[in-house]
Tab-separated table of C-alpha atoms in Angstrom:
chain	number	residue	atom	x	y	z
A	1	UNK	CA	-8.434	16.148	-10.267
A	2	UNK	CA	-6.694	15.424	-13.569
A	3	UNK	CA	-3.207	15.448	-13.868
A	4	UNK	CA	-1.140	17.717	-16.098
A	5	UNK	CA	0.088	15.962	-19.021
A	6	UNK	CA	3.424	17.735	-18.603
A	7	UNK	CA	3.411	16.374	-14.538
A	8	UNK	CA	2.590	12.754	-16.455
A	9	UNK	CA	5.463	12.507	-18.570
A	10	UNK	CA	8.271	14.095	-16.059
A	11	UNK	CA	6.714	11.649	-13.092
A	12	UNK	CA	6.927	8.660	-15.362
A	13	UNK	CA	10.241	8.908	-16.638
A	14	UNK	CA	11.340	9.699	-13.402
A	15	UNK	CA	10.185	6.437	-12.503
A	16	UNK	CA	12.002	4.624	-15.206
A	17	UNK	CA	15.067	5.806	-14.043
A	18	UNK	CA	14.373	5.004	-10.120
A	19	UNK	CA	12.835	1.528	-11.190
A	20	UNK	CA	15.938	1.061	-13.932
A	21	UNK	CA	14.330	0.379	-16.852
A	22	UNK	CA	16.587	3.530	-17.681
A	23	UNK	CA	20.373	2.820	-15.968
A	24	UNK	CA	23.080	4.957	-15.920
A	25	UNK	CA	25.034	5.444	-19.385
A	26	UNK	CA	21.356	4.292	-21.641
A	27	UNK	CA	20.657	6.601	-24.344
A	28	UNK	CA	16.938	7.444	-23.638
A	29	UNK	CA	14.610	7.329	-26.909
A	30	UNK	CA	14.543	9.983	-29.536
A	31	UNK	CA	11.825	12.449	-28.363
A	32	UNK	CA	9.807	11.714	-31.981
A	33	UNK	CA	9.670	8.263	-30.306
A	34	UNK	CA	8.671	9.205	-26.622
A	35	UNK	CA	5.707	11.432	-28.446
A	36	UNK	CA	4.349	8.167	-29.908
A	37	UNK	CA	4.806	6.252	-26.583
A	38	UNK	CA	2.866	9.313	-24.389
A	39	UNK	CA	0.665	10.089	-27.205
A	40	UNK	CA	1.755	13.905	-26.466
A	41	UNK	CA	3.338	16.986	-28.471
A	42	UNK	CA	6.933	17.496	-28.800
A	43	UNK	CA	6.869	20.542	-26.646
A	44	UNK	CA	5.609	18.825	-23.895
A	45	UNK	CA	8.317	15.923	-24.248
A	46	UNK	CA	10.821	18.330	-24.816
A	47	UNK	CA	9.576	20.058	-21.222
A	48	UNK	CA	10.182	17.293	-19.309
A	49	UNK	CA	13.360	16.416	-20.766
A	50	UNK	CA	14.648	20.001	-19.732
A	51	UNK	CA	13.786	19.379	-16.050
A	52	UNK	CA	14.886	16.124	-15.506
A	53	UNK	CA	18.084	18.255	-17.401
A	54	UNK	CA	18.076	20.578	-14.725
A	55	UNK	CA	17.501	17.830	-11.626
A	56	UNK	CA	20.987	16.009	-12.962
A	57	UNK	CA	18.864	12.876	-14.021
A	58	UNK	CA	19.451	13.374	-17.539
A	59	UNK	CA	22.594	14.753	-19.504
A	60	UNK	CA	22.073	15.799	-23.169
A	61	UNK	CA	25.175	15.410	-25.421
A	62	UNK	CA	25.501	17.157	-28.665
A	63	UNK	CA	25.363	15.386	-32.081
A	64	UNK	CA	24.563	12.219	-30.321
A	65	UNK	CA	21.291	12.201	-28.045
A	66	UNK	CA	20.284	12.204	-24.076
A	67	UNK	CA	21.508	9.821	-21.536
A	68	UNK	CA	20.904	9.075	-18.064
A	69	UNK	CA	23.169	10.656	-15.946
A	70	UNK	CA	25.530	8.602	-14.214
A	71	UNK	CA	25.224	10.395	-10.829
A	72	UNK	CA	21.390	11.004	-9.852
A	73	UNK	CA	21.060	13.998	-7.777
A	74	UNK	CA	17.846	15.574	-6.139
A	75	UNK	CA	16.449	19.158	-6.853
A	76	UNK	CA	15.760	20.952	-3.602
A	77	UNK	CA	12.796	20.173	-1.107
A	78	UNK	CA	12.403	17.027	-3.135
A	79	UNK	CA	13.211	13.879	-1.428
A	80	UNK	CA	13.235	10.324	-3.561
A	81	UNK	CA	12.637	6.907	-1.360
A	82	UNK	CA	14.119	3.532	-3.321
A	83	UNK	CA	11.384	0.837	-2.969
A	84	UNK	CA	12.941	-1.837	-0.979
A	85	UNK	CA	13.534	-4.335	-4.087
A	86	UNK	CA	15.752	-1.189	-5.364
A	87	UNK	CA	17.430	-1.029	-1.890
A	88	UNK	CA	18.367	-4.236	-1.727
A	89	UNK	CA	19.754	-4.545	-5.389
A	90	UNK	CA	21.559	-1.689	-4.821
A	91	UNK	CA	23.537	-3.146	-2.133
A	92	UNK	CA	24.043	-6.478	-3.510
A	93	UNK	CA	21.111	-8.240	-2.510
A	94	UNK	CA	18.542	-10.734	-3.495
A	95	UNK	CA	14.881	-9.165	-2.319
A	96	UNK	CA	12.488	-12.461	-1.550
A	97	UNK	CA	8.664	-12.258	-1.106
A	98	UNK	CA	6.567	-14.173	1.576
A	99	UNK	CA	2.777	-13.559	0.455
A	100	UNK	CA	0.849	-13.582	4.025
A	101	UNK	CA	-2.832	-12.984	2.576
A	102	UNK	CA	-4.438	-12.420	-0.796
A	103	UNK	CA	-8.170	-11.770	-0.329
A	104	UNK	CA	-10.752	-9.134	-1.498
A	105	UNK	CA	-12.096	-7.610	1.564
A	106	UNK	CA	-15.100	-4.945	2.443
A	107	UNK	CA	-14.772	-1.028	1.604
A	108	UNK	CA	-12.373	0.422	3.398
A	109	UNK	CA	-13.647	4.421	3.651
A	110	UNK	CA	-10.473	6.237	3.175
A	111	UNK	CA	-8.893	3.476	0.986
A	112	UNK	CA	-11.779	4.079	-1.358
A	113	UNK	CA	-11.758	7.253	-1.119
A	114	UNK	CA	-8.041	7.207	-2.133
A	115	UNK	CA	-8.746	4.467	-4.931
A	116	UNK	CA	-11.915	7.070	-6.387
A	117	UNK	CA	-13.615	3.818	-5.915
A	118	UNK	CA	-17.677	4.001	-4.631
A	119	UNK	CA	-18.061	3.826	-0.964
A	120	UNK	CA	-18.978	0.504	-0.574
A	121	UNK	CA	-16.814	-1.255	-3.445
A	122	UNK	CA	-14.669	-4.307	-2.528
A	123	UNK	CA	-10.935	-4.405	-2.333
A	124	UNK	CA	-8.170	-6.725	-3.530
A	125	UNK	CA	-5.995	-6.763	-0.551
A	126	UNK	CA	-2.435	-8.437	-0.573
A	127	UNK	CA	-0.044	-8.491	2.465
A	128	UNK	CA	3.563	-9.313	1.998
A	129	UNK	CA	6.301	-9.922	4.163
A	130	UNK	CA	9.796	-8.772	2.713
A	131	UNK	CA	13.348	-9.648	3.335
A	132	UNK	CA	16.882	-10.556	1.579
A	133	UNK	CA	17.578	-13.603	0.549
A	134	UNK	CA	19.418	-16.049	2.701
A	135	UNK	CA	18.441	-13.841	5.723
A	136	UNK	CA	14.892	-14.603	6.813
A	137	UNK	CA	16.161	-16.347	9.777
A	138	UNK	CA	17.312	-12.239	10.478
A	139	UNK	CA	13.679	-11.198	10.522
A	140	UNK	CA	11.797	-9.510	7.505
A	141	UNK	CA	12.883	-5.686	6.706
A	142	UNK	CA	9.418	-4.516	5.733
A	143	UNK	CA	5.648	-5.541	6.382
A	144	UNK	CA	3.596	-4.280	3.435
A	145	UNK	CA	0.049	-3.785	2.372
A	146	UNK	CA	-1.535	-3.291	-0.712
A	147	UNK	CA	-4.536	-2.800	-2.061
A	148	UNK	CA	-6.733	-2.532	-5.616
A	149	UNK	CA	-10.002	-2.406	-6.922
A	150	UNK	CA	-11.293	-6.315	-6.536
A	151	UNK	CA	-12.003	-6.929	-10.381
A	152	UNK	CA	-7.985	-7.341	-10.174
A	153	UNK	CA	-8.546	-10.528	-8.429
A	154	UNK	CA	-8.979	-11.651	-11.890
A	155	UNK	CA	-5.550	-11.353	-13.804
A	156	UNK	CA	-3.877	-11.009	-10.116
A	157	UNK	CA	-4.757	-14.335	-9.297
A	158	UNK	CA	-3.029	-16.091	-12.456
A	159	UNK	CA	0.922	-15.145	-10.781
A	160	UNK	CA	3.110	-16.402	-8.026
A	161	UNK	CA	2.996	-13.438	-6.160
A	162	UNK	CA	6.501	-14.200	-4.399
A	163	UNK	CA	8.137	-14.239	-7.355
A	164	UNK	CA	6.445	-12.275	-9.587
A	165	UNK	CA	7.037	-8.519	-9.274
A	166	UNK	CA	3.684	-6.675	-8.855
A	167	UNK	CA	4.813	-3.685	-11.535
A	168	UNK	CA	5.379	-6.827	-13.666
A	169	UNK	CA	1.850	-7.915	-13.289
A	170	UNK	CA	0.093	-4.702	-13.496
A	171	UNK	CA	2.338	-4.092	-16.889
A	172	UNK	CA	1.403	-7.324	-18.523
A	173	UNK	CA	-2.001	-6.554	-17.721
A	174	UNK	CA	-2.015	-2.904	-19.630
A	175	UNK	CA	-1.237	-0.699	-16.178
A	176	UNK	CA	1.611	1.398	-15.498
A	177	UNK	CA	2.361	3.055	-12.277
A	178	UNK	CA	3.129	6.809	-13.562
A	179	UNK	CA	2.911	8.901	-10.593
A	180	UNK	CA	3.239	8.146	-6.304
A	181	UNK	CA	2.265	10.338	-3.478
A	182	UNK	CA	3.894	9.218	-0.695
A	183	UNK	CA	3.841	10.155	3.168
A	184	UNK	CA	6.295	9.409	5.577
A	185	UNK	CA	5.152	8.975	9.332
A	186	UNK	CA	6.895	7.382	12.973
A	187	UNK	CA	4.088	4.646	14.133
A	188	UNK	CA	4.088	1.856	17.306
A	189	UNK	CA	3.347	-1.802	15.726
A	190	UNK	CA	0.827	-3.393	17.036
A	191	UNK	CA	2.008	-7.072	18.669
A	192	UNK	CA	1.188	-9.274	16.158
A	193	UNK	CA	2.798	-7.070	13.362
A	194	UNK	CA	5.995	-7.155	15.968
A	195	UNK	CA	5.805	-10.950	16.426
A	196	UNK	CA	5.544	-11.093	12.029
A	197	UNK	CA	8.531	-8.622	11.688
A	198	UNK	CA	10.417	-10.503	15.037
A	199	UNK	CA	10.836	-7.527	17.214
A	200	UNK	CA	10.083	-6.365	20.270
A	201	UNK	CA	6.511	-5.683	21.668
A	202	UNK	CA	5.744	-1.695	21.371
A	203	UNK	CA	8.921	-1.357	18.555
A	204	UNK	CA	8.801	1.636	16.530
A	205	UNK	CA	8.471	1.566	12.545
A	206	UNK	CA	8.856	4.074	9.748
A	207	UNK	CA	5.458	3.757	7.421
A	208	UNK	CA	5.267	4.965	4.323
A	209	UNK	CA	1.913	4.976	2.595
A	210	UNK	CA	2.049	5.601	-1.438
A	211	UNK	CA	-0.915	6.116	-3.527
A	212	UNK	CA	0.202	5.051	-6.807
A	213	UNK	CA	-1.557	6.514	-10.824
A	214	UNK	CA	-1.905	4.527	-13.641
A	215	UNK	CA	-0.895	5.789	-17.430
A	216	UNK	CA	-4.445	8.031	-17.651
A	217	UNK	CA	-4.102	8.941	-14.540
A	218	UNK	CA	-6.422	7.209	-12.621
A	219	UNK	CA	-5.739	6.051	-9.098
A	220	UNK	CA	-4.238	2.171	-9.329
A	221	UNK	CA	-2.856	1.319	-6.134
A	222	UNK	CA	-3.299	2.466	-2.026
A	223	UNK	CA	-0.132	0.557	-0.169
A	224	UNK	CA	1.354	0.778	3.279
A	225	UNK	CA	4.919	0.021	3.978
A	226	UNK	CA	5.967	-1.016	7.639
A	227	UNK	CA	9.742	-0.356	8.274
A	228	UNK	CA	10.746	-1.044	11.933
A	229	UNK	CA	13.746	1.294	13.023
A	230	UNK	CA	15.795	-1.038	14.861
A	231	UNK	CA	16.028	-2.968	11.462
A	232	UNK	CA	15.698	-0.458	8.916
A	233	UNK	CA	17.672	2.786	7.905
A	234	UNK	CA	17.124	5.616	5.016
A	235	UNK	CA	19.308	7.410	2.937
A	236	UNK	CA	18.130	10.908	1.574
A	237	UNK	CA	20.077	12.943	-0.823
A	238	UNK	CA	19.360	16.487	-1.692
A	239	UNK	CA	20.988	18.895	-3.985
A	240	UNK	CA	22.617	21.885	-2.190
């Protein structure tokens, strides 16, 4: 089902601020400006300004333009999850990268199914261990699994994938992640992901599966995100 074009711009600026390409205190482009970057009218740039107005993500000041608000608050029933590079930036940290596989593997049903790929398709499948800096010796934070259509083997395969951020790579190679979906859900590891994460057999963790649209919004990217309890924590704010 296509997405709204309206939906497409408000998700994706949204995401500039969460990712920081917009900070706190930036004047945001002129809207003549963000019609030539969305290829859309005015009114719809104009629309999605207003909300983000409304959600306290943006603050317009007269005479001089519209900035990103210093204070980011949440409208109601919507909840907002940093990705754990933002997390640990946030609090002063370094996020580091182990890459455990990189491999194209066979169809996965209800990954394809997410990815609008054909039933039997390939996948590009990359699974990282993550962690701050300085602190492996701690145990990773987060076990996570991704995974793309396997023609991305091709431009995917060119990067250091431990130092090279994958929005980075998708970007230089003419895709933008626009829009997520993501699910929340309590899960038991199984014991080799608790002897990869160093905790205990049976331990608990937080998953968080995303499905991720490019800028024409086609599906771009299926991940998993494995957050044991005993080493993990979330913040949620909500507006009132």
């Amino acid at each position: 089902m296509a997405i709204p074009l309206y939906e497409s711009v408000l998700s994706s600026m949204r995401d500039k601020i969460s990712s920081r390409d917009w900070v706190a205190g930036d004047l945001i482009p002129r809207e003549v400006d963000l019609c030539k970057q969305y290829g859309v009218s005015r009114s719809t740039i104009r629309m999605a300004m207003s909300r983000l107005v409304e959600e306290g993500l943006l603050t317009r000041v007269k005479g001089v333009g519209t900035y990103v608000s210093s204070e980011v608050h949440l409208q109601d029933t919507t909840l907002f999850i940093n990705s754990f590079a933002q997390d640990l930036e946030k609090r002063g940290l370094i996020p580091c990268t182990e890459l455990l596989s990189f491999r194209t593997v066979p169809a996965i049903p209800e990954i394809n199914e997410k990815l609008a790929l054909a039933p039997d398709a390939r996948l590009l499948q990359m699974t990282r261990l993550r962690y701050p800096k300085d602190a492996f010796a701690t145990g990773p934070l987060v076990l996570t699994t991704s995974h793309f259509r396997a023609d991305f083997l091709e431009f995917f395969q060119n990067y250091d994938l431990e130092t090279t951020p994958l929005y980075k790579v998708l970007k230089e190679n003419g895709y933008v992640r626009t829009i997520f979906d993501k699910h929340l859900s309590a899960q038991a590891l199984t014991d080799r992901q608790c002897h990869l994460m160093g905790v205990d057999s049976g331990s608990l963790a937080i998953a968080i599966t995303s499905t991720a649209w490019d800028q024409k919004q086609f599906p771009l990217e299926y991940t998993i995100s494995l957050y044991p309890i005993a080493k993990n924590e979330f913040e949620l704010k909500v507006k009132a």
